[in-house]
């Protein structure tokens, strides 16, 4: 009970902080639209901000500052949104790409305590030496150099204390704010905030489980076991847990240390090609790809061998999704717009409410822009940006894995371009795509796929005669029922009833007026001012009913109440 009260108190404090920061950076209208003003208590901080003259910042810049002030969870949200130009406006995505994990390291005493709690062994019994100061600190954890008892140099990533509780509280608040935004801000529904938080929560929960990152490293190590030009560091499972990741220390040169690379005579063009070919192998052959290959995450070893590190952001492509992605790319190269749209339908990227004519027109303009260009003239990042613009315009729902793939494509393009100015990803992509399609169309591969699916088809064929017989039997007995679902018909009975009441009321009023008119022309007793009282009463009733009818029309804007 006390825990629940404490959690509610913590969430209320967090709500207040979020709203105060939104108001501070001039997002008052969002607070008012979501009816959250009661949480806000005016403070001098917002006044200082407005008086400081920094209120000239653009909307995207102010929102970036909001995320930075709110802390690690919101910084991570912004970083993920920075590559989802299909979900948010491009200017916001570009501004969010500037978000950095500028957080101070936490105390060595906490590092020691967490390691000893997780591994149930004193730090001194685990490591020969352990550097007290981290070599890197981020919002989720920090990295220390250490040496095992056998003399092996390792890096140990330790999760921040209480970060899980902070993240869970923030996610709860994000969900509630996203639902409020969808309910109360009509413009927000276009960006599907609840879906964004869903995707973000899955990615973030995976990132704070270091065992998943360790498994990713092992998978990559297996996939590249025959590749001498790519090196994956070893994981030490005996020194790892959900909150700790210990892996081999890679002694190399960072790929963005161009001065040292040039000084030692490394071939930068060769390094760029090795990195981009490794990425294409991950996409086309493995279905598991590193979505964050940038010069800071790559070390160069002897003979231009590259070592990949930091496997926290990894994407997975199922065979169906990979096939659909490749087919869509080849359809675009052939200018087959109809096939592109058919593939988008198959993967629920677009729905039945999409304006197909406008979408086809936009895709044709897109293809015309790039169709006549050679591979050397194509800018992958610009091409993907244009594609995002079209998909966002038509409210397409890009699968998270494909969005991560597009991010990975942009990152590897930047990696290659920094190492060699004339780098072109399209030239690397083409041979891998052709090799993949050739493999798919190989008769042996087709036969193998058919053989693999044979048990599934066998089960369907085995059940089909019995199912058909059952359907025919029900039809013969007159017991076959067809269920139809309708939409927007729930109001019809009420509307018919209201229309009937309106008609009945009109007839009653008309009848009273006609009857009263006839009575007034007689000398029926009693009289009121020489006029039959019953006729006057009838006109009065008709007048009151008619006025109530008119008032109802003016109040509701409808012909009936």
Coordinates of C-alpha atoms in Angstrom, one line a residue:
X1 CA 0.0 0.0 0.0
X2 CA 2.8 2.4 1.0
X3 CA 4.6 1.5 -2.3
X4 CA 1.4 2.4 -4.3
X5 CA 1.1 5.8 -2.5
X6 CA 4.8 6.5 -3.0
X7 CA 4.5 5.6 -6.7
X8 CA 1.5 7.9 -7.2
X9 CA 3.3 10.7 -5.4
X10 CA 6.4 10.2 -7.6
X11 CA 4.2 10.2 -10.8
X12 CA 2.4 13.4 -9.6
X13 CA 5.8 15.1 -9.0
X14 CA 7.0 14.0 -12.4
X15 CA 3.8 15.2 -14.1
X16 CA 4.3 18.6 -12.5
X17 CA 7.9 18.8 -13.7
X18 CA 6.9 17.8 -17.3
X19 CA 4.2 20.5 -17.4
X20 CA 6.4 23.1 -15.8
X21 CA 9.1 22.5 -18.4
X22 CA 6.5 22.6 -21.3
X23 CA 5.2 25.9 -20.0
X24 CA 8.8 27.2 -19.5
X25 CA 9.5 26.6 -23.2
X26 CA 6.2 28.2 -24.4
X27 CA 4.2 25.0 -25.0
X28 CA 1.4 26.3 -22.9
X29 CA -1.2 25.5 -25.6
X30 CA -0.4 21.8 -25.4
X31 CA -0.9 21.9 -21.6
X32 CA -4.3 23.7 -22.1
X33 CA -5.4 21.4 -24.9
X34 CA -4.8 18.3 -22.7
X35 CA -6.4 20.1 -19.8
X36 CA -3.4 19.7 -17.6
X37 CA -3.2 23.2 -16.3
X38 CA -4.2 22.2 -12.7
X39 CA -0.8 20.5 -12.4
X40 CA 1.1 23.7 -13.2
X41 CA 2.1 26.1 -10.5
X42 CA 3.6 29.3 -11.9
X43 CA 7.2 29.7 -10.9
X44 CA 9.8 32.3 -11.5
X45 CA 11.7 29.9 -13.8
X46 CA 9.3 30.3 -16.6
X47 CA 9.4 34.1 -16.1
X48 CA 13.2 34.1 -16.2
X49 CA 13.1 32.2 -19.5
X50 CA 10.7 34.6 -21.2
X51 CA 12.6 37.6 -19.9
X52 CA 16.0 36.2 -21.0
X53 CA 15.4 36.9 -24.7
X54 CA 15.9 33.2 -25.7
X55 CA 12.2 32.9 -26.6
X56 CA 13.2 33.4 -30.3
X57 CA 14.1 29.7 -30.6
X58 CA 12.1 27.7 -33.1
X59 CA 9.5 25.2 -32.1
X60 CA 11.8 22.2 -32.9
X61 CA 14.7 23.8 -30.9
X62 CA 12.4 24.4 -27.9
X63 CA 11.1 20.9 -28.0
X64 CA 14.7 19.5 -28.1
X65 CA 15.4 21.5 -25.0
X66 CA 12.3 20.2 -23.3
X67 CA 13.5 16.6 -23.9
X68 CA 17.0 17.4 -22.7
X69 CA 15.7 18.9 -19.4
X70 CA 13.3 15.9 -18.9
X71 CA 16.2 13.5 -18.7
X72 CA 17.5 10.2 -20.1
X73 CA 14.1 8.6 -21.1
X74 CA 13.0 11.5 -23.1
X75 CA 16.4 12.0 -24.7
X76 CA 16.2 8.4 -25.9
X77 CA 12.7 9.1 -27.2
X78 CA 14.0 12.0 -29.2
X79 CA 16.9 10.0 -30.5
X80 CA 14.5 7.3 -31.8
X81 CA 12.1 9.8 -33.3
X82 CA 15.0 11.5 -35.1
X83 CA 15.0 8.7 -37.6
X84 CA 11.2 8.4 -37.8
X85 CA 10.6 11.1 -40.4
X86 CA 7.5 9.1 -41.4
X87 CA 6.0 9.8 -37.9
X88 CA 7.0 13.4 -37.1
X89 CA 7.7 16.5 -39.2
X90 CA 11.2 16.5 -40.8
X91 CA 12.3 19.7 -39.0
X92 CA 11.7 18.1 -35.6
X93 CA 13.4 14.9 -36.7
X94 CA 16.5 16.8 -37.8
X95 CA 16.6 18.8 -34.6
X96 CA 16.2 15.7 -32.4
X97 CA 19.2 14.2 -34.1
X98 CA 21.3 16.7 -32.2
X99 CA 20.3 15.2 -28.8
X100 CA 23.2 13.8 -26.9
X101 CA 23.6 11.8 -23.7
X102 CA 25.4 14.6 -21.9
X103 CA 25.1 13.1 -18.4
X104 CA 27.7 13.0 -15.6
X105 CA 29.1 9.6 -14.5
X106 CA 27.7 8.0 -11.3
X107 CA 29.9 7.2 -8.3
X108 CA 32.3 4.3 -8.3
X109 CA 30.8 3.0 -5.0
X110 CA 27.5 2.5 -6.9
X111 CA 29.4 0.7 -9.7
X112 CA 31.0 -1.7 -7.2
X113 CA 27.8 -2.3 -5.3
X114 CA 25.8 -3.1 -8.5
X115 CA 28.5 -5.5 -9.8
X116 CA 28.7 -7.3 -6.5
X117 CA 24.9 -7.6 -6.2
X118 CA 24.5 -8.9 -9.8
X119 CA 27.4 -11.3 -9.8
X120 CA 27.2 -12.2 -6.1
X121 CA 31.0 -11.9 -5.8
X122 CA 33.3 -9.2 -4.4
X123 CA 34.7 -7.0 -7.1
X124 CA 38.3 -7.8 -6.0
X125 CA 37.6 -11.5 -6.6
X126 CA 36.3 -10.9 -10.1
X127 CA 38.9 -8.6 -11.6
X128 CA 42.7 -8.2 -11.3
X129 CA 42.2 -4.5 -11.8
X130 CA 39.2 -2.1 -12.3
X131 CA 39.5 1.5 -13.4
X132 CA 37.5 3.8 -11.0
X133 CA 36.9 6.5 -13.7
X134 CA 34.7 5.5 -16.7
X135 CA 35.9 5.9 -20.2
X136 CA 32.3 6.7 -21.4
X137 CA 29.1 7.7 -19.7
X138 CA 25.6 7.7 -21.2
X139 CA 22.0 7.9 -20.0
X140 CA 21.6 4.2 -19.4
X141 CA 25.0 3.2 -18.2
X142 CA 28.7 3.8 -18.2
X143 CA 31.8 1.9 -19.3
X144 CA 34.9 1.0 -17.3
X145 CA 38.2 -0.6 -18.3
X146 CA 39.2 -3.7 -16.3
X147 CA 41.4 -6.7 -16.3
X148 CA 40.4 -10.3 -15.6
X149 CA 42.4 -12.6 -13.2
X150 CA 44.0 -14.3 -16.2
X151 CA 45.2 -10.9 -17.5
X152 CA 42.6 -10.4 -20.3
X153 CA 41.7 -6.8 -20.9
X154 CA 38.0 -6.1 -20.9
X155 CA 35.4 -3.3 -20.9
X156 CA 32.6 -3.5 -18.4
X157 CA 29.3 -1.7 -19.0
X158 CA 27.4 -1.0 -15.8
X159 CA 23.8 0.2 -15.7
X160 CA 22.9 3.3 -13.8
X161 CA 21.3 2.7 -10.4
X162 CA 17.5 3.0 -10.2
X163 CA 17.4 3.7 -14.0
X164 CA 14.8 1.0 -14.5
X165 CA 12.4 2.5 -12.0
X166 CA 12.8 6.0 -13.6
X167 CA 12.2 4.5 -17.1
X168 CA 9.1 2.6 -16.0
X169 CA 7.6 5.7 -14.3
X170 CA 8.4 7.8 -17.4
X171 CA 6.8 5.2 -19.7
X172 CA 3.6 5.2 -17.6
X173 CA 3.4 8.9 -17.9
X174 CA 4.2 8.9 -21.6
X175 CA 1.4 6.4 -22.2
X176 CA -1.1 8.6 -20.3
X177 CA 0.0 11.7 -22.1
X178 CA -0.1 10.0 -25.5
X179 CA -3.7 8.8 -24.8
X180 CA -4.7 12.3 -23.7
X181 CA -3.2 13.8 -26.8
X182 CA -5.1 11.4 -29.0
X183 CA -8.3 12.1 -27.2
X184 CA -8.1 15.9 -26.9
X185 CA -5.9 17.1 -29.7
X186 CA -7.3 16.3 -33.1
X187 CA -4.0 17.2 -34.9
X188 CA -2.0 14.8 -32.7
X189 CA -4.0 11.7 -34.0
X190 CA -2.2 12.1 -37.3
X191 CA 1.1 11.2 -35.6
X192 CA -0.3 8.2 -33.6
X193 CA 1.4 9.1 -30.3
X194 CA 0.3 5.9 -28.5
X195 CA 1.9 3.8 -31.3
X196 CA 5.1 5.9 -31.0
X197 CA 5.2 5.2 -27.3
X198 CA 4.6 1.4 -27.9
X199 CA 7.5 1.2 -30.3
X200 CA 9.7 3.3 -28.0
X201 CA 8.9 1.2 -24.9
X202 CA 9.9 -2.0 -26.7
X203 CA 13.2 -0.5 -27.9
X204 CA 14.0 1.0 -24.5
X205 CA 13.2 -2.1 -22.5
X206 CA 15.4 -4.2 -24.8
X207 CA 18.2 -1.6 -24.4
X208 CA 18.2 -1.9 -20.6
X209 CA 18.5 -5.7 -20.7
X210 CA 22.2 -6.2 -21.3
X211 CA 21.7 -9.9 -21.8
X212 CA 19.9 -9.1 -25.1
X213 CA 22.9 -7.0 -26.3
X214 CA 25.2 -9.9 -25.3
X215 CA 23.1 -12.3 -27.4
X216 CA 23.2 -9.9 -30.3
X217 CA 27.0 -9.8 -30.1
X218 CA 27.2 -13.6 -30.1
X219 CA 24.8 -13.8 -33.1
X220 CA 27.0 -11.3 -35.0
X221 CA 30.1 -13.2 -34.1
X222 CA 28.6 -16.4 -35.5
X223 CA 27.5 -14.6 -38.7
X224 CA 30.9 -13.2 -39.3
X225 CA 33.0 -16.2 -38.2
X226 CA 34.2 -16.7 -41.8
X227 CA 34.9 -13.0 -42.5
X228 CA 38.5 -12.0 -41.8
X229 CA 37.9 -8.3 -42.5
X230 CA 35.3 -7.9 -39.8
X231 CA 35.9 -8.6 -36.1
X232 CA 33.3 -8.9 -33.3
X233 CA 34.6 -8.7 -29.7
X234 CA 34.0 -11.7 -27.3
X235 CA 31.4 -11.7 -24.6
X236 CA 32.3 -12.9 -21.1
X237 CA 29.1 -14.4 -19.8
X238 CA 30.4 -15.3 -16.4
X239 CA 30.9 -11.5 -15.8
X240 CA 27.6 -10.4 -17.4
X241 CA 24.0 -10.0 -16.3
X242 CA 20.9 -7.9 -17.1
X243 CA 22.7 -4.9 -15.6
X244 CA 26.3 -5.7 -16.5
X245 CA 28.0 -6.5 -19.8
X246 CA 31.6 -7.5 -19.9
X247 CA 33.3 -7.9 -23.3
X248 CA 36.7 -8.1 -24.8
X249 CA 38.7 -4.8 -25.0
X250 CA 39.3 -3.9 -28.6
X251 CA 42.7 -2.1 -29.0
X252 CA 42.4 -0.3 -32.3
X253 CA 42.1 3.1 -33.9
X254 CA 38.7 4.8 -34.0
X255 CA 37.4 5.1 -37.5
X256 CA 36.9 8.9 -37.1
X257 CA 40.6 9.4 -36.1
X258 CA 41.5 10.2 -39.7
X259 CA 44.8 11.8 -38.8
X260 CA 46.1 8.7 -37.2
X261 CA 44.7 6.5 -40.0
X262 CA 46.5 8.5 -42.7
X263 CA 49.7 8.7 -40.6
X264 CA 49.8 4.9 -40.4
X265 CA 49.0 4.4 -44.1
X266 CA 45.6 2.9 -43.7
X267 CA 43.4 2.7 -46.9
X268 CA 40.3 4.8 -46.0
X269 CA 38.5 3.7 -49.2
X270 CA 39.0 0.1 -48.4
X271 CA 37.7 0.6 -44.8
X272 CA 34.6 2.3 -46.2
X273 CA 33.9 -0.6 -48.6
X274 CA 34.5 -3.2 -45.9
X275 CA 32.1 -1.4 -43.5
X276 CA 29.3 -1.0 -46.2
X277 CA 29.7 -4.5 -47.5
X278 CA 29.5 -5.8 -44.0
X279 CA 26.2 -3.9 -43.6
X280 CA 24.8 -5.3 -46.8
X281 CA 25.7 -8.8 -45.7
X282 CA 23.8 -8.3 -42.5
X283 CA 20.7 -7.1 -44.4
X284 CA 20.7 -9.5 -47.4
X285 CA 22.1 -12.7 -45.8
X286 CA 21.8 -12.6 -42.0
X287 CA 18.5 -10.7 -41.4
X288 CA 20.2 -9.2 -38.4
X289 CA 21.8 -5.8 -38.8
X290 CA 23.7 -3.2 -36.7
X291 CA 21.6 0.0 -37.0
X292 CA 24.2 2.3 -35.6
X293 CA 27.4 1.9 -37.6
X294 CA 29.1 5.3 -37.4
X295 CA 32.9 6.1 -37.1
X296 CA 32.6 6.3 -33.3
X297 CA 31.3 2.7 -33.1
X298 CA 34.0 1.2 -35.4
X299 CA 37.7 0.5 -34.5
X300 CA 40.3 -0.2 -37.2
X301 CA 42.7 -3.1 -36.5
X302 CA 45.6 -4.4 -38.5
X303 CA 45.2 -5.0 -42.3
X304 CA 42.2 -2.6 -42.4
X305 CA 40.1 -5.1 -40.4
X306 CA 37.2 -3.3 -38.8
X307 CA 35.8 -4.2 -35.3
X308 CA 32.2 -3.3 -34.5
X309 CA 31.2 -2.3 -31.0
X310 CA 28.0 -1.2 -29.2
X311 CA 25.3 -3.6 -30.3
X312 CA 22.5 -1.9 -28.3
X313 CA 20.6 -0.8 -31.5
X314 CA 20.1 -3.9 -33.6
X315 CA 17.4 -4.6 -36.2
X316 CA 15.9 -7.9 -37.4
X317 CA 14.3 -8.6 -40.7
X318 CA 12.0 -11.7 -41.2
X319 CA 12.3 -13.5 -44.5
X320 CA 8.9 -12.1 -45.6
X321 CA 9.8 -8.5 -44.7
X322 CA 13.2 -8.8 -46.3
X323 CA 11.6 -10.2 -49.5
X324 CA 9.0 -7.5 -49.5
X325 CA 11.6 -4.8 -49.0
X326 CA 13.8 -6.1 -51.9
X327 CA 10.8 -6.6 -54.2
X328 CA 9.7 -3.0 -53.5
X329 CA 13.1 -1.7 -54.4
X330 CA 13.2 -3.6 -57.6
X331 CA 9.7 -2.5 -58.5
X332 CA 10.8 1.0 -58.0
X333 CA 13.9 0.5 -60.3
X334 CA 11.5 -0.9 -63.0
X335 CA 9.1 2.0 -62.5
X336 CA 6.3 -0.4 -61.6
X337 CA 4.1 1.8 -59.4
X338 CA 1.2 -0.7 -59.2
X339 CA 3.5 -3.4 -57.8
X340 CA 4.9 -0.9 -55.2
X341 CA 1.4 -0.1 -54.0
X342 CA 0.5 -3.8 -53.9
X343 CA 3.5 -4.6 -51.7
X344 CA 2.6 -1.7 -49.4
X345 CA -0.9 -3.1 -49.0
X346 CA 0.5 -6.6 -48.3
X347 CA 2.5 -5.4 -45.4
X348 CA -0.2 -3.0 -44.0
X349 CA 1.9 0.0 -44.7
X350 CA -1.1 1.7 -46.3
X351 CA -4.8 1.0 -45.6
X352 CA -8.1 1.0 -47.5
X353 CA -8.6 4.7 -46.6
X354 CA -5.5 5.7 -48.5
X355 CA -6.0 7.9 -51.6
X356 CA -4.4 5.6 -54.2
X357 CA -4.6 8.1 -57.0
X358 CA -2.6 10.7 -55.1
X359 CA -0.2 8.1 -53.8
X360 CA 0.5 6.8 -57.3
X361 CA 1.1 10.3 -58.5
X362 CA 3.6 11.0 -55.7
X363 CA 5.5 7.8 -56.3
X364 CA 5.7 8.5 -60.0
X365 CA 7.1 12.0 -59.4
X366 CA 9.6 10.4 -56.9
X367 CA 10.6 7.8 -59.5
X368 CA 11.0 10.4 -62.2
X369 CA 13.3 12.4 -60.0
X370 CA 15.7 9.5 -59.6
X371 CA 15.1 7.2 -62.5
X372 CA 17.4 8.9 -65.0
X373 CA 20.3 9.3 -62.6
X374 CA 23.3 7.0 -62.5
X375 CA 24.2 5.2 -59.3
X376 CA 27.1 7.7 -58.8
X377 CA 24.6 10.5 -58.8
X378 CA 22.3 9.0 -56.2
X379 CA 22.4 10.3 -52.6
X380 CA 20.9 7.5 -50.4
X381 CA 20.2 9.8 -47.5
X382 CA 18.3 12.3 -49.7
X383 CA 16.4 9.5 -51.5
X384 CA 15.3 8.0 -48.2
X385 CA 14.3 11.5 -46.9
X386 CA 12.1 12.0 -50.0
X387 CA 10.6 8.6 -49.5
X388 CA 9.8 9.4 -45.8
X389 CA 8.1 12.6 -46.9
X390 CA 5.7 10.7 -49.3
X391 CA 4.9 8.0 -46.7
X392 CA 4.2 10.5 -43.9
X393 CA 2.0 12.6 -46.3
X394 CA -0.2 9.5 -46.8
X395 CA -0.1 8.4 -43.2
X396 CA 1.7 5.2 -44.0
X397 CA 2.7 2.9 -41.2
X398 CA 6.3 1.8 -41.6
X399 CA 7.1 -1.4 -39.7
X400 CA 9.7 -0.5 -36.9
X401 CA 12.2 -3.0 -38.4
X402 CA 12.1 -1.2 -41.8
X403 CA 12.4 2.2 -40.1
X404 CA 15.5 0.9 -38.2
X405 CA 16.8 -0.4 -41.5
X406 CA 16.4 3.0 -43.1
X407 CA 18.2 4.5 -40.1
X408 CA 21.0 2.0 -40.5
X409 CA 21.3 2.8 -44.2
X410 CA 21.6 6.5 -43.4
X411 CA 24.3 5.8 -40.8
X412 CA 26.4 3.5 -43.0
X413 CA 26.1 6.2 -45.8
X414 CA 27.5 8.7 -43.3
X415 CA 30.3 6.3 -42.3
X416 CA 31.4 5.7 -45.9
X417 CA 31.1 9.4 -46.8
X418 CA 33.4 10.5 -44.0
X419 CA 36.1 8.0 -45.0
X420 CA 35.9 8.7 -48.7
X421 CA 34.1 11.8 -50.2
X422 CA 33.1 10.0 -53.4
X423 CA 31.5 7.1 -51.5
X424 CA 28.2 5.9 -53.0
X425 CA 26.1 3.3 -51.2
X426 CA 24.0 2.5 -54.3
X427 CA 27.0 1.0 -56.0
X428 CA 27.6 -1.3 -53.0
X429 CA 23.9 -2.1 -52.7
X430 CA 23.3 -3.2 -56.3
X431 CA 25.6 -6.4 -56.4
X432 CA 24.2 -7.6 -53.1
X433 CA 20.6 -7.1 -54.2
X434 CA 21.2 -8.9 -57.5
X435 CA 23.0 -11.8 -55.7
X436 CA 20.1 -12.1 -53.3
X437 CA 17.5 -12.1 -56.1
X438 CA 19.5 -14.6 -58.1
X439 CA 19.6 -16.9 -55.1
X440 CA 15.8 -16.5 -54.6
X441 CA 15.1 -17.4 -58.2
X442 CA 17.5 -20.3 -58.2
X443 CA 15.5 -23.5 -59.0
X444 CA 17.2 -25.3 -56.0
X445 CA 16.2 -22.5 -53.7
X446 CA 12.6 -22.6 -55.0
X447 CA 12.5 -26.4 -54.6
X448 CA 13.9 -26.1 -51.1
X449 CA 11.3 -23.5 -50.1
X450 CA 8.5 -25.6 -51.6
X451 CA 9.8 -28.6 -49.7
X452 CA 10.0 -26.6 -46.5
X453 CA 6.4 -25.5 -46.9
X454 CA 5.2 -29.0 -48.0
X455 CA 4.0 -30.0 -44.4
X456 CA 1.9 -26.8 -44.2
X457 CA 0.3 -27.4 -47.6
X458 CA -0.3 -31.0 -46.7
X459 CA -2.2 -30.1 -43.5
X460 CA -4.3 -27.6 -45.5
X461 CA -5.1 -30.2 -48.2
X462 CA -5.8 -32.9 -45.6
X463 CA -8.4 -30.7 -43.7
X464 CA -10.0 -29.3 -46.9
X465 CA -12.3 -32.2 -47.9
X466 CA -13.7 -32.5 -44.4
X467 CA -14.2 -28.7 -44.1
X468 CA -16.0 -28.6 -47.5
X469 CA -18.2 -31.5 -46.5
X470 CA -19.1 -29.8 -43.3
X471 CA -20.1 -26.6 -45.0
X472 CA -22.2 -28.5 -47.6
X473 CA -23.9 -30.5 -44.9
X474 CA -24.9 -27.3 -43.0
X475 CA -26.2 -25.8 -46.2
X476 CA -28.3 -28.9 -47.0
X477 CA -29.9 -28.8 -43.5
X478 CA -30.6 -25.0 -43.8
X479 CA -28.3 -24.3 -40.9
X480 CA -25.6 -22.4 -42.7
X481 CA -25.5 -18.9 -41.2
X482 CA -23.7 -16.0 -42.7
X483 CA -22.6 -13.2 -40.4
X484 CA -22.4 -9.7 -41.7
X485 CA -20.8 -6.8 -39.9
X486 CA -21.9 -3.3 -40.4
X487 CA -20.4 0.0 -39.4
X488 CA -22.1 3.3 -38.5
X489 CA -25.6 1.8 -38.5
X490 CA -26.1 1.9 -34.8
X491 CA -27.7 5.4 -35.0
X492 CA -30.1 4.4 -37.8
X493 CA -33.0 3.1 -35.5
X494 CA -32.8 6.1 -33.3
X495 CA -32.8 8.5 -36.3
X496 CA -35.8 6.7 -37.8
X497 CA -37.6 6.9 -34.5
X498 CA -36.8 10.7 -34.2
X499 CA -38.0 11.3 -37.7
X500 CA -41.2 9.4 -37.0
X501 CA -41.7 11.5 -33.8
X502 CA -41.1 14.7 -35.8
X503 CA -43.7 13.7 -38.4
X504 CA -46.2 12.6 -35.7
X505 CA -45.8 15.9 -33.9
X506 CA -46.3 17.9 -37.1
X507 CA -49.5 16.0 -37.9
X508 CA -50.8 16.5 -34.3
X509 CA -50.1 20.3 -34.4
X510 CA -51.7 20.5 -37.9
X511 CA -54.8 18.6 -36.7
X512 CA -55.1 20.8 -33.6
X513 CA -54.9 24.0 -35.7
X514 CA -57.5 22.7 -38.2
X515 CA -59.8 21.5 -35.4
X516 CA -59.5 24.8 -33.5
X517 CA -60.2 26.8 -36.6
X518 CA -63.5 24.9 -37.2
X519 CA -64.5 25.3 -33.5
X520 CA -63.9 29.1 -33.5
X521 CA -66.3 29.5 -36.4
X522 CA -69.1 28.0 -34.2
X523 CA -70.9 29.4 -31.2
X524 CA -69.8 26.5 -28.9
X525 CA -70.1 27.4 -25.2
X526 CA -68.3 28.5 -23.1
X527 CA -67.2 31.7 -24.8
X528 CA -64.1 33.8 -24.1
X529 CA -64.4 37.4 -25.6
X530 CA -67.2 36.0 -27.8
X531 CA -64.8 33.2 -29.1
X532 CA -65.3 29.5 -28.2
X533 CA -62.9 28.8 -25.3
X534 CA -62.1 25.3 -26.6
X535 CA -60.8 26.8 -29.9
X536 CA -58.6 29.3 -28.1
X537 CA -57.3 26.5 -25.9
X538 CA -56.5 24.4 -29.1
X539 CA -54.6 27.3 -30.7
X540 CA -52.6 27.9 -27.4
X541 CA -51.6 24.2 -27.3
X542 CA -50.6 24.2 -31.0
X543 CA -48.6 27.4 -30.4
X544 CA -46.7 25.9 -27.5
X545 CA -46.0 22.7 -29.3
X546 CA -44.9 24.5 -32.4
X547 CA -42.6 26.9 -30.4
X548 CA -41.0 24.0 -28.5
X549 CA -40.4 22.4 -31.9
X550 CA -38.7 25.5 -33.3
X551 CA -36.6 26.0 -30.1
X552 CA -35.4 22.4 -30.5
X553 CA -34.4 23.0 -34.1
X554 CA -32.5 26.2 -33.2
X555 CA -30.8 24.5 -30.2
X556 CA -29.6 21.3 -31.9
X557 CA -29.2 22.4 -35.5
X558 CA -31.3 19.4 -36.6
X559 CA -34.8 19.1 -37.9
X560 CA -35.7 16.8 -35.1
X561 CA -34.8 16.4 -31.5

